[in-house]
Short mmCIF file of C-alpha atoms in Angstrom, two decimals:
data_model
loop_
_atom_site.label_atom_id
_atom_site.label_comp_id
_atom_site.label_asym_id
_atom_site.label_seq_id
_atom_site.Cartn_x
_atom_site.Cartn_y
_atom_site.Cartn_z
CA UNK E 839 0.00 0.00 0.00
CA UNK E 840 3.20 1.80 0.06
CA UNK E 841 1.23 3.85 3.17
CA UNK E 842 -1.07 5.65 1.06
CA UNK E 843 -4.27 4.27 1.15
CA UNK E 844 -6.05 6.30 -0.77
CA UNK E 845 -4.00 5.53 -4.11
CA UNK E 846 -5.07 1.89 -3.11
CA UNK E 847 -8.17 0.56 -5.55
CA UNK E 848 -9.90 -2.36 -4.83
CA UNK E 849 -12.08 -3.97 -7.53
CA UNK E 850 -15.72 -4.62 -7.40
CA UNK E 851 -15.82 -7.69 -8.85
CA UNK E 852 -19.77 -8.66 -7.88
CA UNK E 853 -20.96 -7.05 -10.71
CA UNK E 854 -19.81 -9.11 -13.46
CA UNK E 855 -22.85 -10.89 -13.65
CA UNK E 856 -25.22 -7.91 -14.67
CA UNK E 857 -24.46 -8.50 -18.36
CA UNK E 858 -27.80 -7.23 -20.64
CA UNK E 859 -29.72 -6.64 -17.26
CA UNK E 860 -27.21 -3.60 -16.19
CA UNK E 861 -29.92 -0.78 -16.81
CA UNK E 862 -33.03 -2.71 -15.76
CA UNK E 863 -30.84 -3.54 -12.38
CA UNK E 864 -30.17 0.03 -12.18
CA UNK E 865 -33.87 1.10 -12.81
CA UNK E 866 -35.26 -1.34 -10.09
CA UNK E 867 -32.29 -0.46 -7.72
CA UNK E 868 -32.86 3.32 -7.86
CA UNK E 869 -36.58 3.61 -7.37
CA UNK E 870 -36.28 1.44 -4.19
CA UNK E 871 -33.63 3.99 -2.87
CA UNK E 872 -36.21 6.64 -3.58
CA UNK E 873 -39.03 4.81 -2.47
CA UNK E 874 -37.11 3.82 0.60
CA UNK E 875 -35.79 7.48 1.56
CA UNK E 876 -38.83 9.26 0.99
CA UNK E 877 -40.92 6.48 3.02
CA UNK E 878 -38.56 6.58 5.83
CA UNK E 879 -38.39 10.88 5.80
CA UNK E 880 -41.98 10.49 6.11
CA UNK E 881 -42.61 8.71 8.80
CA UNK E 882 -39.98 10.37 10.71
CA UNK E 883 -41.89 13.79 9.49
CA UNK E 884 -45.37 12.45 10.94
CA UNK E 885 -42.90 11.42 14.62
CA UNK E 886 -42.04 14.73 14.70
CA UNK E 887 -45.19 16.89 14.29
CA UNK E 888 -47.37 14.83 16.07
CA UNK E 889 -47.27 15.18 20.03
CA UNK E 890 -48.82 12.01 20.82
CA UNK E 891 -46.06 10.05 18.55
CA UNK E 892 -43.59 11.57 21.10
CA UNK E 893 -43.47 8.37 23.40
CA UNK E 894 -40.48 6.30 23.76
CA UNK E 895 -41.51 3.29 21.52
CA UNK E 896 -42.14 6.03 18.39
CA UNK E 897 -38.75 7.61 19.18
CA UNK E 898 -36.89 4.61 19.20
CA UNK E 899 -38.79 3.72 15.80
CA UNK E 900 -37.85 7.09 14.36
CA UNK E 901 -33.83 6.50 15.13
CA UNK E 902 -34.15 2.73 13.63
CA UNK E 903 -35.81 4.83 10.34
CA UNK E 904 -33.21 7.16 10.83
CA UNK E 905 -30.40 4.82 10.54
CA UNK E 906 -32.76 3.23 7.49
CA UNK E 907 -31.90 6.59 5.55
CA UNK E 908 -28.28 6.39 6.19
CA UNK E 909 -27.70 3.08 5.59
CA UNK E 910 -29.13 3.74 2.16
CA UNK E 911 -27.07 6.89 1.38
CA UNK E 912 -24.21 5.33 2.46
CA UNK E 913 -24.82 2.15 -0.13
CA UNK E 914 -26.93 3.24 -2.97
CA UNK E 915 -25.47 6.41 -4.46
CA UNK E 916 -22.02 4.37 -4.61
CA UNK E 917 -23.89 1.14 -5.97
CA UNK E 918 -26.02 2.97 -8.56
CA UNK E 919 -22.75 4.76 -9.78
CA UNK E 920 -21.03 1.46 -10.00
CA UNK E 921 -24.16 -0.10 -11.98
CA UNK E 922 -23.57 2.32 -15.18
CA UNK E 923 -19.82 2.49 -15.13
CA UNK E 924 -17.77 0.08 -17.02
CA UNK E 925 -15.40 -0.38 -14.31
CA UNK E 926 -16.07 -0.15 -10.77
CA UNK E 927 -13.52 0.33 -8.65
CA UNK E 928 -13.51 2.04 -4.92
CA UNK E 929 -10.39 3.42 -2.93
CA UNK E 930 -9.26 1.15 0.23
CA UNK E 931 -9.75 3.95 2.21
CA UNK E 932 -13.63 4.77 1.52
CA UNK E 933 -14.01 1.13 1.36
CA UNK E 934 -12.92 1.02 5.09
CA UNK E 935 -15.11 4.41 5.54
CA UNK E 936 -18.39 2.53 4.16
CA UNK E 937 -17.72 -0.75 6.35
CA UNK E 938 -17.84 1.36 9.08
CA UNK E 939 -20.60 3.76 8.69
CA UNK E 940 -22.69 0.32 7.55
CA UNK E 941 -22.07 -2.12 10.40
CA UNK E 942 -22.28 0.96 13.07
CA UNK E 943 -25.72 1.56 11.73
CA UNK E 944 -26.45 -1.94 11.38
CA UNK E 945 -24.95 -2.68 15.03
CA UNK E 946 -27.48 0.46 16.03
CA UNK E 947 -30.42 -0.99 14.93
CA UNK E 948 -29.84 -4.53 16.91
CA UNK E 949 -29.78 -2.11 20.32
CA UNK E 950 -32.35 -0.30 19.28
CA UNK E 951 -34.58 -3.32 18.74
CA UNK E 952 -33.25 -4.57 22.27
CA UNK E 953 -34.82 -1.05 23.53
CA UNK E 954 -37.97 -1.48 21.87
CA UNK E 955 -38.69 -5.28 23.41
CA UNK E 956 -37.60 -3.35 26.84
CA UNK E 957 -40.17 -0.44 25.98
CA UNK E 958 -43.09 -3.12 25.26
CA UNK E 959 -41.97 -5.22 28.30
CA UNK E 960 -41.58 -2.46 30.18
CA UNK E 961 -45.38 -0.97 28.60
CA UNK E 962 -47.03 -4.35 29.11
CA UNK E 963 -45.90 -6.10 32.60
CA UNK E 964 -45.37 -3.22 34.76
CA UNK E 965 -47.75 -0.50 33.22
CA UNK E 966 -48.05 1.04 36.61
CA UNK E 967 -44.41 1.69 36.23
CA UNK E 968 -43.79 2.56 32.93
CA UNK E 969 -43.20 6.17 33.01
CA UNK E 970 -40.84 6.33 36.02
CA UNK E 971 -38.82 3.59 34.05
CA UNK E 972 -38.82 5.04 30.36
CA UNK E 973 -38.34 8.66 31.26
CA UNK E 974 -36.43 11.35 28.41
CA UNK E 975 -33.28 10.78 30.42
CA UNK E 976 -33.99 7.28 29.96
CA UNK E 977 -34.73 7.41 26.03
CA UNK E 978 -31.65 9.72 25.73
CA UNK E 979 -29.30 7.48 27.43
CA UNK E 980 -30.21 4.56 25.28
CA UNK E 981 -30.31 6.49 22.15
CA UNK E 982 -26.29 7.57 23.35
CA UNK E 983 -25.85 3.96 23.69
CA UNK E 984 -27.34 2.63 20.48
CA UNK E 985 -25.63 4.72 18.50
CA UNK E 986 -21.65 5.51 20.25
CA UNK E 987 -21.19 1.77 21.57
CA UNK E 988 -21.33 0.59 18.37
CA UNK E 989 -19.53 2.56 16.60
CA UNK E 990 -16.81 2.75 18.74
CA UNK E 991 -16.48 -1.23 18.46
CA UNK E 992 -16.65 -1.00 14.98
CA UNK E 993 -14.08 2.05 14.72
CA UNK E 994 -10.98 -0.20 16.65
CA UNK E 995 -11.93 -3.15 14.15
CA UNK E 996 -11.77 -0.57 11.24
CA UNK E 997 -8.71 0.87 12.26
CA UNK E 998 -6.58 -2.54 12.95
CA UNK E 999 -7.83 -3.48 9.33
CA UNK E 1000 -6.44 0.01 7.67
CA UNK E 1001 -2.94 -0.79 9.11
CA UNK E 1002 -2.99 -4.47 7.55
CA UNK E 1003 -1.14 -5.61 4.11
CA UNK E 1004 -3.48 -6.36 1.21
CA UNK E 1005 -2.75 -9.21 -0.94
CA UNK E 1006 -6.05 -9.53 -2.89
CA UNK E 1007 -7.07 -6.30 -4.76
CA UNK E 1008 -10.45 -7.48 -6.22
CA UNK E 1009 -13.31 -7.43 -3.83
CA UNK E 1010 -16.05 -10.68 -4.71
CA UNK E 1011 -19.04 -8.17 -3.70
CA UNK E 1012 -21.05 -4.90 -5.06
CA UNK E 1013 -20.01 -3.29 -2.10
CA UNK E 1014 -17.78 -3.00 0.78
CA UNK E 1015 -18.63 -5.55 3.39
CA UNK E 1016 -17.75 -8.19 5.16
CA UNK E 1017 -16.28 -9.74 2.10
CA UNK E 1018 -13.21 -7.50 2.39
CA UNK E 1019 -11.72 -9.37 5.01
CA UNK E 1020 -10.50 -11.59 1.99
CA UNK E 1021 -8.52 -8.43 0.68
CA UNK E 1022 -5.68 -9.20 3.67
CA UNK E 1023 -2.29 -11.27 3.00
CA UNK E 1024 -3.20 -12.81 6.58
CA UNK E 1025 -6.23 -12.72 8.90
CA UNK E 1026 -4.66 -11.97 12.65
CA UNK E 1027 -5.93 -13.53 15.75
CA UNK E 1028 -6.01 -9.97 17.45
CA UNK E 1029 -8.41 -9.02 14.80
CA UNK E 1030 -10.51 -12.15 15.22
CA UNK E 1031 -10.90 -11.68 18.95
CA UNK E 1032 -11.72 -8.13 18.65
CA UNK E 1033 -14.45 -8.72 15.77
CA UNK E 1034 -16.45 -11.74 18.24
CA UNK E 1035 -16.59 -9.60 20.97
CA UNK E 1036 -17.90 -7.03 18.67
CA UNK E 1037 -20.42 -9.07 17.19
CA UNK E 1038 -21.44 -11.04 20.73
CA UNK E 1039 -21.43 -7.14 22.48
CA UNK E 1040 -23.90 -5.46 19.71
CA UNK E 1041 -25.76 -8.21 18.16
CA UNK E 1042 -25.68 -11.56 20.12
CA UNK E 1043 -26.83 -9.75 23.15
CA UNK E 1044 -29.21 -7.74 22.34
CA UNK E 1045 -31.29 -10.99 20.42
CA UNK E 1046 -30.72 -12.52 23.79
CA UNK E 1047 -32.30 -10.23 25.41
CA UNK E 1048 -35.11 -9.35 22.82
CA UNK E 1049 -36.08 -13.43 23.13
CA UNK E 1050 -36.09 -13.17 27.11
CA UNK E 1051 -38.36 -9.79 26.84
CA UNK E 1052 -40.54 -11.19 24.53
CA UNK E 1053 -40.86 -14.82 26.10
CA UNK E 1054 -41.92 -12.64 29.68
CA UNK E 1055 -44.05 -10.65 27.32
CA UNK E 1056 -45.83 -14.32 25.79
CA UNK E 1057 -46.28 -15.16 28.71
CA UNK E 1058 -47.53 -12.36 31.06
CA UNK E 1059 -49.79 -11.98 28.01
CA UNK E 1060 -50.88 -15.92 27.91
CA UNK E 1061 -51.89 -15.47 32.04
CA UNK E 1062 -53.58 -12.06 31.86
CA UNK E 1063 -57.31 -11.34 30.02
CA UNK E 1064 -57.96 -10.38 26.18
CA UNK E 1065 -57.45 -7.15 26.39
CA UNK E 1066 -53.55 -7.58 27.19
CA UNK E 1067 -53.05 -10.05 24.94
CA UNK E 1068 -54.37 -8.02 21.80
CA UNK E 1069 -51.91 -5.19 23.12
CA UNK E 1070 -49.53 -7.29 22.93
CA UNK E 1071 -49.89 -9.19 19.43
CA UNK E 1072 -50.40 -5.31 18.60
CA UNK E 1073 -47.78 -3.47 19.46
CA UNK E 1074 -45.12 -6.56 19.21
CA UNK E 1075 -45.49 -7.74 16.14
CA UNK E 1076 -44.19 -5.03 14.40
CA UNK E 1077 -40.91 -5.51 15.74
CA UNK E 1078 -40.61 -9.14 15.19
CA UNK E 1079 -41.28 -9.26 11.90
CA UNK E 1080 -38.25 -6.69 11.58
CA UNK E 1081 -36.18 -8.29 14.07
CA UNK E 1082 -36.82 -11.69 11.83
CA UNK E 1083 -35.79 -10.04 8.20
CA UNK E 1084 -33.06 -8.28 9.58
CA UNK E 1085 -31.59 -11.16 11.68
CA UNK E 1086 -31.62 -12.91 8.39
CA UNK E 1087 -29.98 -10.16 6.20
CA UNK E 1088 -26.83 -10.31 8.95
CA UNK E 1089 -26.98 -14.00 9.16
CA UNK E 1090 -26.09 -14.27 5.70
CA UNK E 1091 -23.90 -10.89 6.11
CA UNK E 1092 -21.68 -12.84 8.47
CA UNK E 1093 -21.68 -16.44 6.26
CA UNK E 1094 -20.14 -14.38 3.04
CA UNK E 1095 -16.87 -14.70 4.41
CA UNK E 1096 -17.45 -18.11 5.72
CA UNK E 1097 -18.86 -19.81 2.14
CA UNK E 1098 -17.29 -20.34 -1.17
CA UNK E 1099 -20.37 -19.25 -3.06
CA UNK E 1100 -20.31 -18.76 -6.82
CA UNK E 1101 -19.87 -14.87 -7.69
CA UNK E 1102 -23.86 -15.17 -9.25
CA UNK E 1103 -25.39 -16.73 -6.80
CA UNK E 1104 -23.79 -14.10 -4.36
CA UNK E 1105 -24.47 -11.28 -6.29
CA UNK E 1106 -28.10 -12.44 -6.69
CA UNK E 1107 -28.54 -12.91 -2.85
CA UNK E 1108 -26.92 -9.18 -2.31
CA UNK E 1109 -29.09 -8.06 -4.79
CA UNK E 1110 -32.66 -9.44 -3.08
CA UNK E 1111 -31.61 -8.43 0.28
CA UNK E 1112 -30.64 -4.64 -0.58
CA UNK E 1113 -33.84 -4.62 -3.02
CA UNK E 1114 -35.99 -5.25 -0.61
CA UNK E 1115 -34.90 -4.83 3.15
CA UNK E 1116 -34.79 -1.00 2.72
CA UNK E 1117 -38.61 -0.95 2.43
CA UNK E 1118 -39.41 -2.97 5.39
CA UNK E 1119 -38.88 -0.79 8.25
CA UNK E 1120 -41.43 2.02 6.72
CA UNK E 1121 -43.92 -0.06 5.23
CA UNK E 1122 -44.19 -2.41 8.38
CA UNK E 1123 -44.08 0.57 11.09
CA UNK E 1124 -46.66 2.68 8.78
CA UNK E 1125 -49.03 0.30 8.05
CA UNK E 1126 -48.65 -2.04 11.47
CA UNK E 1127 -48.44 0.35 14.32
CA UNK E 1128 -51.72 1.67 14.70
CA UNK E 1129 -51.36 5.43 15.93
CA UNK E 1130 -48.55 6.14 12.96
CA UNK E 1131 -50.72 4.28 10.41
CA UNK E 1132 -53.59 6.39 11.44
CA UNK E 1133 -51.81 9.76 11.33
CA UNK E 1134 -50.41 8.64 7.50
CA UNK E 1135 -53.72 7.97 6.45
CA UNK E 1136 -54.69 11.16 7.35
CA UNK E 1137 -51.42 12.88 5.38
CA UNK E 1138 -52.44 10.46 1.93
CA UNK E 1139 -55.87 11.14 2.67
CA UNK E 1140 -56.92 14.07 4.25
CA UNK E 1141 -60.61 14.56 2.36
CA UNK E 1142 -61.91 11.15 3.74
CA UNK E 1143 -60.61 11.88 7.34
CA UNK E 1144 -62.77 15.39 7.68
#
């Protein structure tokens, strides 16, 4: 690298397989980026003006959309680029910038899923006690949390791997992720320790703890009347069905590095996950949570509300 990392190019090499399909791809990938922005800025718009959206459980959902939006900037104008060009290359340096703006974000949103099942738990078994426990110093410190924990993890990982030798100068990927491990000469056993206590600190964990929460939520809910149980299916479900696709999405995150998969059948998976994952959070908050759906049926249709 000759210390200069920024006169290092890697090679995207996931995109070979586009061949005739390169401007349909392109097509389909930027009008879920819009679609996915301008669903996410929404919500977060209706969060903000409306006073009764200001409870914890909203504001947590409005930092998980948040972290939707730039998650998407921080792939998509870089991946649409790359789509048109006839060679698609990215420095080592923003490479290493990217991986770490994407797994902070996606280490966020595991912690801030953990603080939703705590908000419901919290809402649901001890309702007498619910605003003493999730107070705004409360919601601020776990915001703090959610967001500087990770990415101070993910900064010492990002920072051993900037001071390693590359060997390999053609990344097997359409973006910079966990792939580019396989860019180093030799993978160090400082590195590995520091990346599985990452991963067991900001993702493990917190789907520990979101099962235990939700079990005691099950079954408080199974032993109390109708009424709590319908709360709960309500105001839960939601949030499973988001913990569940995004679980998957880093499941198969982490394997990349692990499996020898053919470059088409990789770029293909990539491909399904970032085409539609960006679209879940929005759609499932805005038409699943009740309160929000209500006050976005009133934005789309304000004549049939009056």
């Amino acid at each position: 690298m000759d210390g200069e990392l920024n006169l290092t190019y890697i090679t995207l090499y996931g995109y070979v397989e586009m061949g005739n399909y390169r401007y349909l791809i392109f097509i389909n990938m930027f009008i879920v980026y819009v679609l996915s922005v301008s669903f996410n800025i929404i919500i977060l718009y209706l969060i903000w003006i409306h006073q009764n959206l200001h409870e914890p459980m909203y504001i947590f959902i409005a930092a998980l959309l948040l972290n939707s939006v730039v998650t998407s900037t921080t792939v998509y104008p870089k991946l649409l680029i790359d789509i048109l060009s006839e060679k698609q290359v990215i420095t080592f340096s923003a490479c290493v910038l990217q991986c770490f703006i994407y797994y902070s974000v996606s280490a966020s949103d595991f912690l801030l899923l953990a603080a939703m099942a705590y908000d419901r738990y919290v809402s649901i078994c001890k309702p007498l006690q619910y605003t003493t426990i999730m107070t705004k110093n409360m919601v601020s410190i776990i915001l703090g949390v959610a967001w500087v924990l990770p990415a101070c993890q993910i900064a010492v990982s990002m920072i051993m791997s900037a001071n390693k030798k590359l060997c390999n100068f053609t990344l097997k990927a359409i973006f910079c992720n966990n792939s580019y491990y396989n860019l180093f000469c030799v993978a160090t056993l400082a590195q590995s320790i520091v990346d599985m206590v990452t991963l067991f600190s900001v993702a493990v964990l917190p789907i520990l703890f979101i099962l235990f929460t939700y079990t005691r939520i099950l079954i408080i809910s199974y032993r109390s009347g109708r009424n709590v149980r319908k709360k709960a299916a309500q105001t839960c479900s939601p949030h499973l069905i988001i913990l569940i696709s995004f679980s998957s999405l880093c499941l198969y995150d982490v394997l990349i590095i692990r499996l020898d998969a053919e470059s088409y059948l990789h770029f293909i998976m990539t491909l399904q996950a970032f085409l539609y994952y960006p679209l879940f959070n929005p759609v499932v908050y805005g038409l699943k949570v009740k309160e929000i759906y209500k006050h976005l049926k009133k934005l789309i249709c304000p004549a049939k509300m009056i």
